[in-house]
Coordinates of C-alpha atoms and ligand atoms in Angstrom, one line a residue:
X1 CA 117.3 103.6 129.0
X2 CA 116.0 100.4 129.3
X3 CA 118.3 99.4 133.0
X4 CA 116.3 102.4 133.9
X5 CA 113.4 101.3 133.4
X6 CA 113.8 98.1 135.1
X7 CA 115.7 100.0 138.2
X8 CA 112.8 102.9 138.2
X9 CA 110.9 103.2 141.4
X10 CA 107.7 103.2 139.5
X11 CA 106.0 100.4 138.1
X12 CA 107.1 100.5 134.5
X13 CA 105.1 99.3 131.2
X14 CA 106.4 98.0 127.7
X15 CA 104.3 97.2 125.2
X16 CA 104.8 94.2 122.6
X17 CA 105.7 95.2 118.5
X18 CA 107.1 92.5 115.7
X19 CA 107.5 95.1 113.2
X20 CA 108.9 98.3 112.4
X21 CA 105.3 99.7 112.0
X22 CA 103.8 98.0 115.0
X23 CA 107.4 99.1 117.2
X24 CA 106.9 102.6 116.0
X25 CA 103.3 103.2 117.0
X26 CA 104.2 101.7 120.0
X27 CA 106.7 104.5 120.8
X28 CA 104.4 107.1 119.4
X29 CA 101.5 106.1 121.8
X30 CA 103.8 106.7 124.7
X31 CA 105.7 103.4 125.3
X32 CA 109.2 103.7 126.7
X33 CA 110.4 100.9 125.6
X34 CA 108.7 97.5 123.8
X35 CA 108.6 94.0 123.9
X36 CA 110.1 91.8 120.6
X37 CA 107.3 88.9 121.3
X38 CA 108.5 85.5 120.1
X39 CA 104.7 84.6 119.8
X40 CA 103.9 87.8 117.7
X41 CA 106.9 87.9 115.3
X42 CA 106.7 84.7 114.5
X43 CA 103.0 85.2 114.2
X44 CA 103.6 88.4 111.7
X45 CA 105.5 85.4 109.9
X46 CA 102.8 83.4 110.0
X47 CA 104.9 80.6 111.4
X48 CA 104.5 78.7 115.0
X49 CA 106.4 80.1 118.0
X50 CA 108.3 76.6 118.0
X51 CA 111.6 78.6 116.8
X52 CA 110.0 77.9 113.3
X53 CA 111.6 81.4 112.2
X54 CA 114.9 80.9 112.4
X55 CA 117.0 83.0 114.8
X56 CA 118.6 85.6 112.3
X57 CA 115.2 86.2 110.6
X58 CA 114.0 87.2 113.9
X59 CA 117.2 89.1 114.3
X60 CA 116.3 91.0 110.5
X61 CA 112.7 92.0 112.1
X62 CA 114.6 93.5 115.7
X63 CA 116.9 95.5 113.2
X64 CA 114.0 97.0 111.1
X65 CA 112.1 97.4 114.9
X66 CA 115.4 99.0 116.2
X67 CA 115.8 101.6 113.2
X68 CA 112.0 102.5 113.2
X69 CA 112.1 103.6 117.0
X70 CA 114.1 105.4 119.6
X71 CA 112.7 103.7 122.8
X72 CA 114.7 100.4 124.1
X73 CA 113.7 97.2 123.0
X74 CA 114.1 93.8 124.8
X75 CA 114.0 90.5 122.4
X76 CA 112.1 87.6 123.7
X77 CA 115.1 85.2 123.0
X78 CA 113.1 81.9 123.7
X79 CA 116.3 79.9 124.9
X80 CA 118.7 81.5 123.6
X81 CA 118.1 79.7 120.2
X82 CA 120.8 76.8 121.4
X83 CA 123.3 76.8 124.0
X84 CA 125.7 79.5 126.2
X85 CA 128.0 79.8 123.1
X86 CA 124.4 80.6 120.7
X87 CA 123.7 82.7 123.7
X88 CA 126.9 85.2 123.8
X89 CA 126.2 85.1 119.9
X90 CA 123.1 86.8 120.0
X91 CA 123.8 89.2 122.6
X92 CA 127.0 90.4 120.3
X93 CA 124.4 90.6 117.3
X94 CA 121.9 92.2 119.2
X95 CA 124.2 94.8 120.3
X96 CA 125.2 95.5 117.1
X97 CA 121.6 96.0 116.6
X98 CA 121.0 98.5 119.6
X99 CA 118.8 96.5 120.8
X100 CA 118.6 96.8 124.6
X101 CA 118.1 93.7 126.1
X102 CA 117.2 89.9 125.9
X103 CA 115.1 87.5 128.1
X104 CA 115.6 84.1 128.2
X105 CA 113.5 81.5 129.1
X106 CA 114.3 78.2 131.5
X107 CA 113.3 75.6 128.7
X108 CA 115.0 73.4 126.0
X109 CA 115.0 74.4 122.1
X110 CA 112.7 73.6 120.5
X111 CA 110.3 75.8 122.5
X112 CA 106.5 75.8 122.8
X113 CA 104.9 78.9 123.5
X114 CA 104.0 79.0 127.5
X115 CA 100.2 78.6 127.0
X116 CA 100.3 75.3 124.7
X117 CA 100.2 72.5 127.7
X118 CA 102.4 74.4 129.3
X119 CA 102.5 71.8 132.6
X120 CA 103.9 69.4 130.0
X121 CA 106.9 70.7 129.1
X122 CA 110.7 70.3 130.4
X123 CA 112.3 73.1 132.1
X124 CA 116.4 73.3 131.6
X125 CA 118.7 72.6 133.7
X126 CA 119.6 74.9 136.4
X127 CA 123.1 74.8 136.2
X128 CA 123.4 74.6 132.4
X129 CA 120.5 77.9 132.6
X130 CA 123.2 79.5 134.4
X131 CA 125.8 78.9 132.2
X132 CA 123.5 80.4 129.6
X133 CA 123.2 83.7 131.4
X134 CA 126.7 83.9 132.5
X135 CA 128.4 83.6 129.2
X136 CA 125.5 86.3 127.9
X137 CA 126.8 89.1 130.6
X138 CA 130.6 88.0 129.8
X139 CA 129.9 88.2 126.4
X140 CA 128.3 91.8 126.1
X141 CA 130.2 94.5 124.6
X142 CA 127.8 97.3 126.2
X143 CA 127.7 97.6 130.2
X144 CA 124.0 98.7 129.8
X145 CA 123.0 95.5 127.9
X146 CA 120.3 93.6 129.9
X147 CA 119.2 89.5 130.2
X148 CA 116.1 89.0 132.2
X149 CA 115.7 85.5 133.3
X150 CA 112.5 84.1 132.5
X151 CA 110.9 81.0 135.1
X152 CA 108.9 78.5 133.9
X153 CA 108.4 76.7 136.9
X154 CA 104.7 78.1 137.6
X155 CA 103.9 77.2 133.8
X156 CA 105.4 73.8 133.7
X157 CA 103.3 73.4 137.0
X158 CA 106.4 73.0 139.7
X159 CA 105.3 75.3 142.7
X160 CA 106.7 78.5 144.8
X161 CA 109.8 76.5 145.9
X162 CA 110.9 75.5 142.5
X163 CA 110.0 79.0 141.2
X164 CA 112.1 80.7 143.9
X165 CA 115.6 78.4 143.8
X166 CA 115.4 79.3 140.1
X167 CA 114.7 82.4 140.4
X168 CA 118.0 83.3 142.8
X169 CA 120.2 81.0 141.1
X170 CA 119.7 83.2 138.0
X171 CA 119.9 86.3 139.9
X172 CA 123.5 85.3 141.1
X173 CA 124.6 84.7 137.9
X174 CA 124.0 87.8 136.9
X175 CA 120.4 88.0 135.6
X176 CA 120.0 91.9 135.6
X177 CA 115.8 90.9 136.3
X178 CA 114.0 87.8 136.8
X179 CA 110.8 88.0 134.5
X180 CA 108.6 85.0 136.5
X181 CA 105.8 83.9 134.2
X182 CA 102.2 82.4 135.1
X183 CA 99.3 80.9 133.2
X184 CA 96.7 81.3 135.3
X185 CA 93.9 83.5 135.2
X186 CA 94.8 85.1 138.7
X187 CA 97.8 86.3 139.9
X188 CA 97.9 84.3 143.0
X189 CA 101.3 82.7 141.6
X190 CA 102.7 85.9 140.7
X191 CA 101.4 87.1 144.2
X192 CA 103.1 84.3 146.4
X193 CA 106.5 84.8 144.8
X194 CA 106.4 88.5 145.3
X195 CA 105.8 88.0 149.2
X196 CA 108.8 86.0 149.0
X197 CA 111.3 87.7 146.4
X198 CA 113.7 89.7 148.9
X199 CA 116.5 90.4 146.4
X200 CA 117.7 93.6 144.9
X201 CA 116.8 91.9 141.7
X202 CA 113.6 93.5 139.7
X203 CA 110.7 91.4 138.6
X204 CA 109.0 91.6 135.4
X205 CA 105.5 89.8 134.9
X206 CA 103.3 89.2 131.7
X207 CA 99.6 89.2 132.7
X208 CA 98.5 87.7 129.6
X209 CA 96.1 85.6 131.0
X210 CA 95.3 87.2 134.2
X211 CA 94.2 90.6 132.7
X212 CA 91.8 91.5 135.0
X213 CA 93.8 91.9 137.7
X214 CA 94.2 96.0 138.8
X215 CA 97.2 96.9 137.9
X216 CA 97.9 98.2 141.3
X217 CA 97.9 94.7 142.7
X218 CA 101.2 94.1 140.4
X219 CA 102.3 97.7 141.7
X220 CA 101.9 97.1 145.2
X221 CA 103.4 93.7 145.0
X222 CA 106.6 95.3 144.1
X223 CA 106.8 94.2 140.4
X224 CA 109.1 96.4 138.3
X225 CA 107.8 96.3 134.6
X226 CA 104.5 95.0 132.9
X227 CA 105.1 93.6 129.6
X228 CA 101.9 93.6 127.1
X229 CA 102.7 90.9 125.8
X230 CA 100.9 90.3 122.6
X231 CA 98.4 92.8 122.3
X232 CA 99.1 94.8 119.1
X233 CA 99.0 91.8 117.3
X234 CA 95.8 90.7 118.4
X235 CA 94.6 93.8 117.8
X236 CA 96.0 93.7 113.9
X237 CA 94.6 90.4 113.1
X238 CA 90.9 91.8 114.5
X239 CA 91.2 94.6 111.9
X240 CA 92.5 93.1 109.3
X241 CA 90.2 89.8 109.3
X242 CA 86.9 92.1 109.3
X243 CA 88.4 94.7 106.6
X244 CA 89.4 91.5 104.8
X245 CA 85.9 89.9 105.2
X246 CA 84.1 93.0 104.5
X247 CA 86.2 93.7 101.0
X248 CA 85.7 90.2 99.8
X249 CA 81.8 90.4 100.7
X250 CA 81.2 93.9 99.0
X251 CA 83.9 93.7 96.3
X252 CA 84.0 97.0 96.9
X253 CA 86.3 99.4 99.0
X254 CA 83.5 102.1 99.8
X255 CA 82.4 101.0 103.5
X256 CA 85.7 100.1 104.7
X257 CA 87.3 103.5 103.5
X258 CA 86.4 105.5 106.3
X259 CA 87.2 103.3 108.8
X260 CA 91.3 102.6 107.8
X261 CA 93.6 104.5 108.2
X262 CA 94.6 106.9 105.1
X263 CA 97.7 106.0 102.8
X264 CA 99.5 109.2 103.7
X265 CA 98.9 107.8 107.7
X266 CA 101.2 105.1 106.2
X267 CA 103.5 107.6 104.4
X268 CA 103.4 109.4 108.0
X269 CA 104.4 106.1 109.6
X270 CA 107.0 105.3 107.1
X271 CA 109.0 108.9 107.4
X272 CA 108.3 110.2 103.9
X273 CA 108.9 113.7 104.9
X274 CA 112.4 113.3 106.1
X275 CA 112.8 111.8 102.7
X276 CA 111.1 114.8 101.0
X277 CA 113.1 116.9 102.6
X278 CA 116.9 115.0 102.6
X279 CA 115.9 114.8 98.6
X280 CA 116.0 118.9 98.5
X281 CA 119.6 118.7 100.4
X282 CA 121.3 115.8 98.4
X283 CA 119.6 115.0 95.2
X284 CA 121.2 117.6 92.2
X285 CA 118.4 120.2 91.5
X286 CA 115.3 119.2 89.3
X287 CA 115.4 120.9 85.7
X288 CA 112.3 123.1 85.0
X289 CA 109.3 121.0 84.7
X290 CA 107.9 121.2 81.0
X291 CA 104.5 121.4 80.0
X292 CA 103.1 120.4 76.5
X293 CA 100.4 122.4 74.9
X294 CA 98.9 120.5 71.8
X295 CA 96.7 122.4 69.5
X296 CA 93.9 120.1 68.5
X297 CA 90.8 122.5 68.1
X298 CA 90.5 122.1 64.0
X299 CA 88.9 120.0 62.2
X300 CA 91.3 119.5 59.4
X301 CA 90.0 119.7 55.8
X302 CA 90.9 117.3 53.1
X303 CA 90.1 114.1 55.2
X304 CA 86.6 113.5 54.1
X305 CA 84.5 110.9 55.6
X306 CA 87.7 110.7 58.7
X307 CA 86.7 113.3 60.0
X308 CA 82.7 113.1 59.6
X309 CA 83.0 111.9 64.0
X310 CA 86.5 113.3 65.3
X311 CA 88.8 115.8 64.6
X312 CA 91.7 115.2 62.5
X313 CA 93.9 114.7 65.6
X314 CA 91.8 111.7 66.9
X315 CA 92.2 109.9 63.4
X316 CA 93.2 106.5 64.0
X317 CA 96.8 105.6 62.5
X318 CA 98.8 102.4 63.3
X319 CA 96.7 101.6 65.3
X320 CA 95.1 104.5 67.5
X321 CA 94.8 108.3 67.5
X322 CA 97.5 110.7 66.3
X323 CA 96.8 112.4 69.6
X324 CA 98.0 109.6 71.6
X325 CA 101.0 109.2 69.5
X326 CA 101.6 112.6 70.3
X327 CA 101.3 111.8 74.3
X328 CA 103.7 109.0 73.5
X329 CA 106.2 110.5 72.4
X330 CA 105.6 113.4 74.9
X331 CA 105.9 111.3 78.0
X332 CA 109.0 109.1 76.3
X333 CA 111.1 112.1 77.0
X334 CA 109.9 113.0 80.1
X335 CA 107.1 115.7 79.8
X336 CA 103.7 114.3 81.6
X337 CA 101.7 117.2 82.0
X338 CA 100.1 117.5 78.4
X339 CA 97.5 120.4 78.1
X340 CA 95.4 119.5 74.7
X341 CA 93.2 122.4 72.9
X342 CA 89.7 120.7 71.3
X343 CA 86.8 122.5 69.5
X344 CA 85.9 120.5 66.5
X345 CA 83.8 117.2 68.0
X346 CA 85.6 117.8 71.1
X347 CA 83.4 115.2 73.1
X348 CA 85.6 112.5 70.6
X349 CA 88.7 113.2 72.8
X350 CA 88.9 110.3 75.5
X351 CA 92.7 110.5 76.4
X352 CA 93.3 109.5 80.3
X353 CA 96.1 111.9 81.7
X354 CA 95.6 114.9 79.8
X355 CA 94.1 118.1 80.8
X356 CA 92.1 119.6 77.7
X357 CA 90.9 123.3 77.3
X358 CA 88.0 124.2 74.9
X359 CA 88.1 126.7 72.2
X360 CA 84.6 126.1 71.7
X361 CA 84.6 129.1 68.8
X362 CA 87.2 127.2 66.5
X363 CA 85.3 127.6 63.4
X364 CA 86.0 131.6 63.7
X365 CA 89.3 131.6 65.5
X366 CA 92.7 130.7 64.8
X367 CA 95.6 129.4 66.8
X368 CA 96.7 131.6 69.0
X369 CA 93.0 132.0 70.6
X370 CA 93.3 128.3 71.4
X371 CA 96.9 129.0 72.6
X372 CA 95.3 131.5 74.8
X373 CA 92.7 129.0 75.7
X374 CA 96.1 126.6 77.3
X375 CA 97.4 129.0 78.6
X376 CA 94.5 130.0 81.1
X377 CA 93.8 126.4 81.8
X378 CA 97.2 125.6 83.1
X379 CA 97.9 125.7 86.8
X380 CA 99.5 128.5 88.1
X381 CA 103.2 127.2 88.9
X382 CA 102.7 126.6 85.0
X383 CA 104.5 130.0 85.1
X384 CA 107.8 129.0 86.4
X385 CA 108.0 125.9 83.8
X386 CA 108.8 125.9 80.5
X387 CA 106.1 125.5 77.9
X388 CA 106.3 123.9 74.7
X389 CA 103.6 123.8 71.8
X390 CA 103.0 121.3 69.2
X391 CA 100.5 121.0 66.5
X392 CA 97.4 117.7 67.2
X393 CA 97.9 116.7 63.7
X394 CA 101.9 116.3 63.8
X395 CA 103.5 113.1 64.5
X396 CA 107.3 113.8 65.8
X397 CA 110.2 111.6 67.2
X398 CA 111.4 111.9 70.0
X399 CA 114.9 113.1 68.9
X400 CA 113.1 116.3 67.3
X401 CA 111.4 116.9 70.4
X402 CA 114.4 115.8 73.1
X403 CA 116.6 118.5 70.7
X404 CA 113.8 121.1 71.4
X405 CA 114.2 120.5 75.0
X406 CA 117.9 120.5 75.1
X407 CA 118.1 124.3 73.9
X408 CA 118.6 126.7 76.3
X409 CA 118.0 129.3 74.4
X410 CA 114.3 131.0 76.0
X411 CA 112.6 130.6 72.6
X412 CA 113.5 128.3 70.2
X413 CA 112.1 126.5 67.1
X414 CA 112.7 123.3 65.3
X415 CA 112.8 124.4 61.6
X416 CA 113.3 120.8 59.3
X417 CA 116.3 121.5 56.4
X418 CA 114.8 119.3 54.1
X419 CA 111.9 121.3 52.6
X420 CA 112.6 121.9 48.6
X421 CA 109.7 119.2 47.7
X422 CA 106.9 120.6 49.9
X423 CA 103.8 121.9 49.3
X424 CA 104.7 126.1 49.6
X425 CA 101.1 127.0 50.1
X426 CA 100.0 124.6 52.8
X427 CA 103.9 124.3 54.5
X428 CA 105.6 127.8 57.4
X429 CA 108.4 128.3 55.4
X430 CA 111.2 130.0 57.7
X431 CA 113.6 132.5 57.0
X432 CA 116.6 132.4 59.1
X433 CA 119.5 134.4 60.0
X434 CA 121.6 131.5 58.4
X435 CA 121.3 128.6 56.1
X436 CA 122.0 125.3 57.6
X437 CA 125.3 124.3 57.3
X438 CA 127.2 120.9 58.8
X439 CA 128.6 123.4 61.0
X440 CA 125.6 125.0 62.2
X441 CA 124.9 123.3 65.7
X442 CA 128.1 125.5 66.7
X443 CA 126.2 128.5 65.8
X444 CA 123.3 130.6 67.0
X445 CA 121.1 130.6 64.7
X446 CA 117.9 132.9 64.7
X447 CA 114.7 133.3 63.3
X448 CA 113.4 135.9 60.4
X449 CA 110.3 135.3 59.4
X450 CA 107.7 132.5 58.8
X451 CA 104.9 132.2 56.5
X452 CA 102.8 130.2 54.3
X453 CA 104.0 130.0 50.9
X454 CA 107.7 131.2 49.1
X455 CA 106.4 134.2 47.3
X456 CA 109.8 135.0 46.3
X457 CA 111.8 134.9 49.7
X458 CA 114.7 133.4 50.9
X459 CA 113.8 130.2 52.5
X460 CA 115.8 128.0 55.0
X461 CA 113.4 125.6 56.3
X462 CA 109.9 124.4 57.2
X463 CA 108.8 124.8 60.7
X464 CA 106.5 122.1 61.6
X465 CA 104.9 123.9 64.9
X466 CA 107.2 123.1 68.0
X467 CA 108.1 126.3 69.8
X468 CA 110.1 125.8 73.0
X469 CA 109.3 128.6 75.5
X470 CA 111.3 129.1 78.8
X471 CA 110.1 130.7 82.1
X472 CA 111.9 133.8 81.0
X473 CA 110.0 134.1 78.2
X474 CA 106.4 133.2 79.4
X475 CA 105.4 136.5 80.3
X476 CA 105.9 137.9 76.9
X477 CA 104.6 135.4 74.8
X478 CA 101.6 135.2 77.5
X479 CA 101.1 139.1 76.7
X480 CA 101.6 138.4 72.7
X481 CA 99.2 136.1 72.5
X482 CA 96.8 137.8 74.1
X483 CA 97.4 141.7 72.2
X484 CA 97.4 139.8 68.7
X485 CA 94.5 137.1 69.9
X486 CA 92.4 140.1 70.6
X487 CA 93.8 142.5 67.6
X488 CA 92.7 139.7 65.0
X489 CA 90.8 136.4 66.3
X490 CA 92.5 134.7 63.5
X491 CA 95.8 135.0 64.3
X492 CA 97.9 131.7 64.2
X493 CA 101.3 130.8 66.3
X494 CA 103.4 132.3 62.8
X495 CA 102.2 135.6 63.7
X496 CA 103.5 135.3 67.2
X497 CA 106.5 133.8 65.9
X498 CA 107.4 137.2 63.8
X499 CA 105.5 139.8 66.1
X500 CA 108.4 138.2 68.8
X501 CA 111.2 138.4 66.1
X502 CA 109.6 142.2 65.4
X503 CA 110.0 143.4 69.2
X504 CA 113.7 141.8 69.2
X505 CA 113.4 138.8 70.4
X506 CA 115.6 135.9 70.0
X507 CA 114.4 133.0 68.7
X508 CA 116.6 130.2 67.9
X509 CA 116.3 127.9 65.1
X510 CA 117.3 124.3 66.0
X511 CA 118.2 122.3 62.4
X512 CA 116.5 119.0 61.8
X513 CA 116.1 117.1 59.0
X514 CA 113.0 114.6 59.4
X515 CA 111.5 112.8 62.0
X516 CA 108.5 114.2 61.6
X517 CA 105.0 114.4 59.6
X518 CA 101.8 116.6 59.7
X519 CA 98.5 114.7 58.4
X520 CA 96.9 117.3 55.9
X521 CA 95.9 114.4 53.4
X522 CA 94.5 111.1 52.8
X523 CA 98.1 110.3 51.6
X524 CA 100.0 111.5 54.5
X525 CA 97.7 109.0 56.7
X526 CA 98.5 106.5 55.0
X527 CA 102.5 107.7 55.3
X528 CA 101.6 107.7 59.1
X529 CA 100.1 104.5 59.5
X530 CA 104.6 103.6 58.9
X531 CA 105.8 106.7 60.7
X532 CA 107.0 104.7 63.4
X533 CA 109.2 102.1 61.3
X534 CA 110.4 105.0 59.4
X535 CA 113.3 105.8 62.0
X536 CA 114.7 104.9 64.8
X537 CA 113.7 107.6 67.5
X538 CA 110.4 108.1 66.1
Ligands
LIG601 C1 105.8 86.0 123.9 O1 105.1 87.1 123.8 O2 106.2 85.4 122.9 C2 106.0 85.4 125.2 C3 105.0 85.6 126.3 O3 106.9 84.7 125.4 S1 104.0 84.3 126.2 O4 103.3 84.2 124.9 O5 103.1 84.6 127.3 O6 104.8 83.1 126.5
LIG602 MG1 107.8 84.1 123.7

């Protein structure tokens, strides 16, 4: 692509990069192929063009360049970065790099860029130039590799004679263009060795400083390709030194917003799409996204002066709010999106990342209004997640809630073992279709019944309020909730729990023992203020 730009009947144009970013807006704005600028990459370094940057970290930036874009790229290889064997070196790496092409310049390493005193510094020698080129086009892998020969004799101030031996000395050994460089403001240089250039050898010119000139001037004098030399870089630096000047004046972003580009411009830039999309084909299917519901609307009685400003599930234990405990744990296994139910004093809640729902008639409703309440504020892909509620006053580890998540069952309950010494009136005391037994995490086990108090029934367990519902069963507890919610405004999630286990549904029990603790009492604060050094997945 690129020999066919330099061998195309029309004048042809590449346009300066010394990044990925800068290569690819290049291509995107039309270029066909782009100039590696020794001035501008080093510049993006922030180093001098004196080969400050050493050769390979230029070679990094062409690789990141070369990756970013489709259209041919031609490194400005100073001098080669040493001698014919440094020379036939880079041309191998740059191959490997698909980049297109180099140019070399006619000066000694160390180089200075062209417009710092230029008239003072040494060109190479001719013969030992040639060298250079030759072992560059011996040494290329690729037939369609390029060298352009760059002359310096205008710019170390040696006139058309100098300029023109040069410039057919490299063209016989085997410069595939001769790239004839001036610092003057016109092109009268440029001009005079046109008239004289009779060779089947293209020319490539950088009018840097003699902008002005109409491009058809270059045309009609029979130059090949126009290199923009340094242009994007320039253009960079403006933008980024006023955005830079106006943040640090304002200390705010607000003015310079609208006049920047938008992140997802840089995502754009960057390819996130393709990564989006290769993510679907290779990465192993996401599980169902869960979403927490936390009921949080009560007050809680029994707590006294704790609860004269906030809700029990804002009192402060080891050091801040159960409900943020309760987030916590939540996001430690993995579930973010945390829907929170508050009535009582519910301009206490201040929890960042939480999306709350109001029951605003808490003092005359129970549970499953609130649950209602989540349901209807949840977004509406909420459908094809699973769902899983927790009371605002219960503390939990994260093993109790991981094992929750790990059923696959489409309902399912934690229900703790280890129950015998607690309160029967206050406690949901479950009746299960088996007792726990070492063996039981071999067995399904399902739910009876739950209610407050023992009143003579068999009793398994306590449930402590985590229900785990799956997509498949979201439509059915969505229309539960509402039928009893409606039937009596005071039903709690119990009577969910049995009107599912009275249509035939399955609910599965999931035996723990511990791990977690519901704040009723002035004691159990104080129990929770230690719930955290109690185990180890708390
Ligand atoms: C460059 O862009 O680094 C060049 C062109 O070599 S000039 O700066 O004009 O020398
Ligand atoms: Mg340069």
């Amino acid at each position: 692509m690129f020999r066919d730009l330099l061998r195309s009947p029309e004048l042809e144009f590449i346009l300066e990069a010394h990044n990925g970013i800068s290569a690819k807006i290049g291509e995107e704005a039309g270029f066909k192929g782009l100039w590696a600028s020794g001035l501008c990459i080093s510049g993006q370094y922030g180093v001098r063009d004196n080969n400050e940057a050493s050769w390979t970290q230029v070679l990094d930036m062409l690789e990141f360049m070369s990756d970013a874009t489709t259209v041919p790229i031609m490194l400005d290889g100073d001098t080669g970065y040493g001698n014919f064997n440094s020379m036939r070196r880079l041309v191998r790496k740059l191959e490997q790099r698909d980049v297109a092409a180099v140019c070399i310049e006619d000066k000694l390493f160390p180089k200075t860029n062209s417009f710092i005193a230029g008239q003072s510094q040494p060109l190479a020698d001719v013969n030992e130039f040639c060298g250079k080129i030759k072992a560059g086009k011996d040494g290329q892998t690729n037939a369609d590799f390029s060298i352009v020969a760059r002359v310096e004799a205008f710019i170390a101030g040696w006139g058309l004679g100098e300029a023109l031996s040069r410039a057919h000395a490299y063209a016989d050994a085997g410069a595939d263009a001769i790239l004839m460089h001036s610092a003057k403001t016109i092109p009268d240089e440029i001009l005079s060795f046109m008239a004289e250039w009779d060779r089947d050898c293209p020319v490539v010119v950088v009018p840097t400083r003699y902008h002005d000139t109409p491009t058809d001037v270059l045309r009609d004098a029979g130059v090949s390709m126009v290199i923009w030399a340094n242009q994007m870089l320039r253009a960079a630096v403006d933008a980024m030194q006023r955005t830079a000047r106006i943040i640090a004046a304002e200390q705010s972003l607000a003015s310079v917003e609208p006049r920047i580009v938008s992140v997802a411009e840089i995502f754009r830039l960057q390819g996130a799409h393709e990564l989006a999309e290769a993510e679907k084909q290779y990465l192993p299917a996401e599980g169902k996204k869960v979403r927490a519901i936390v009921l949080a609307a009560g007050a809680g009685a029994g707590l006294g002066k704790l609860i004269r400003d906030r809700p029990k599930a804002l009192i402060e234990v080891d050091g801040k709010p159960i409900a943020a405990h309760i987030v916590d744990t939540y996001n430690a296994v993995g579930v973010k999106d945390i829907t929170m139910v508050r009535g009582y004093r519910k301009e206490a809640f201040d929890l960042p990342s939480v999306r709350y729902a109001d029951n605003d008639d808490f003092e005359s409703t129970g549970e499953l209004v609130s649950l209602a309440t989540a349901l209807r504020a949840l977004p509406a892909d909420a459908e094809q997640s699973t769902l899983v509620s927790s009371y605002g006053d219960v503390l939990f580890g994260k093993y109790v809630m991981q094992t929750l998540l790990d059923s696959e069952a489409d309902l399912a309950v934690c229900v703790d073992t280890n129950w015998s010494g607690r309160d029967d009136v206050l406690a949901d005391l479950v009746e299960c279709s088996a007792p726990y037994t070492r063996d039981s995490f071999k067995k399904r086990v399902e739910l009876r019944s739950v209610s407050s108090g023992r009143s003579g029934r068999t009793v398994h367990g306590e449930w402590m309020g985590f229900l785990k519902i799956a997509e498949s069963a979201q439509p059915t507890v969505r229309r539960l909730v509402d039928e009893l919610s409606v039937d009596n405004p005071r039903a709690d999630v119990p009577d969910l729990l049995n009107a599912l286990v009275a249509d035939g549904h399955r609910v599965e029990i999931i035996y723990i023992s511990g791990q977690w603790l519901d704040v009723d009492s002035l004691s159990d604060v104080a129990r929770a203020d230690t719930f955290g050094d109690e185990g180890p997945a708390a």
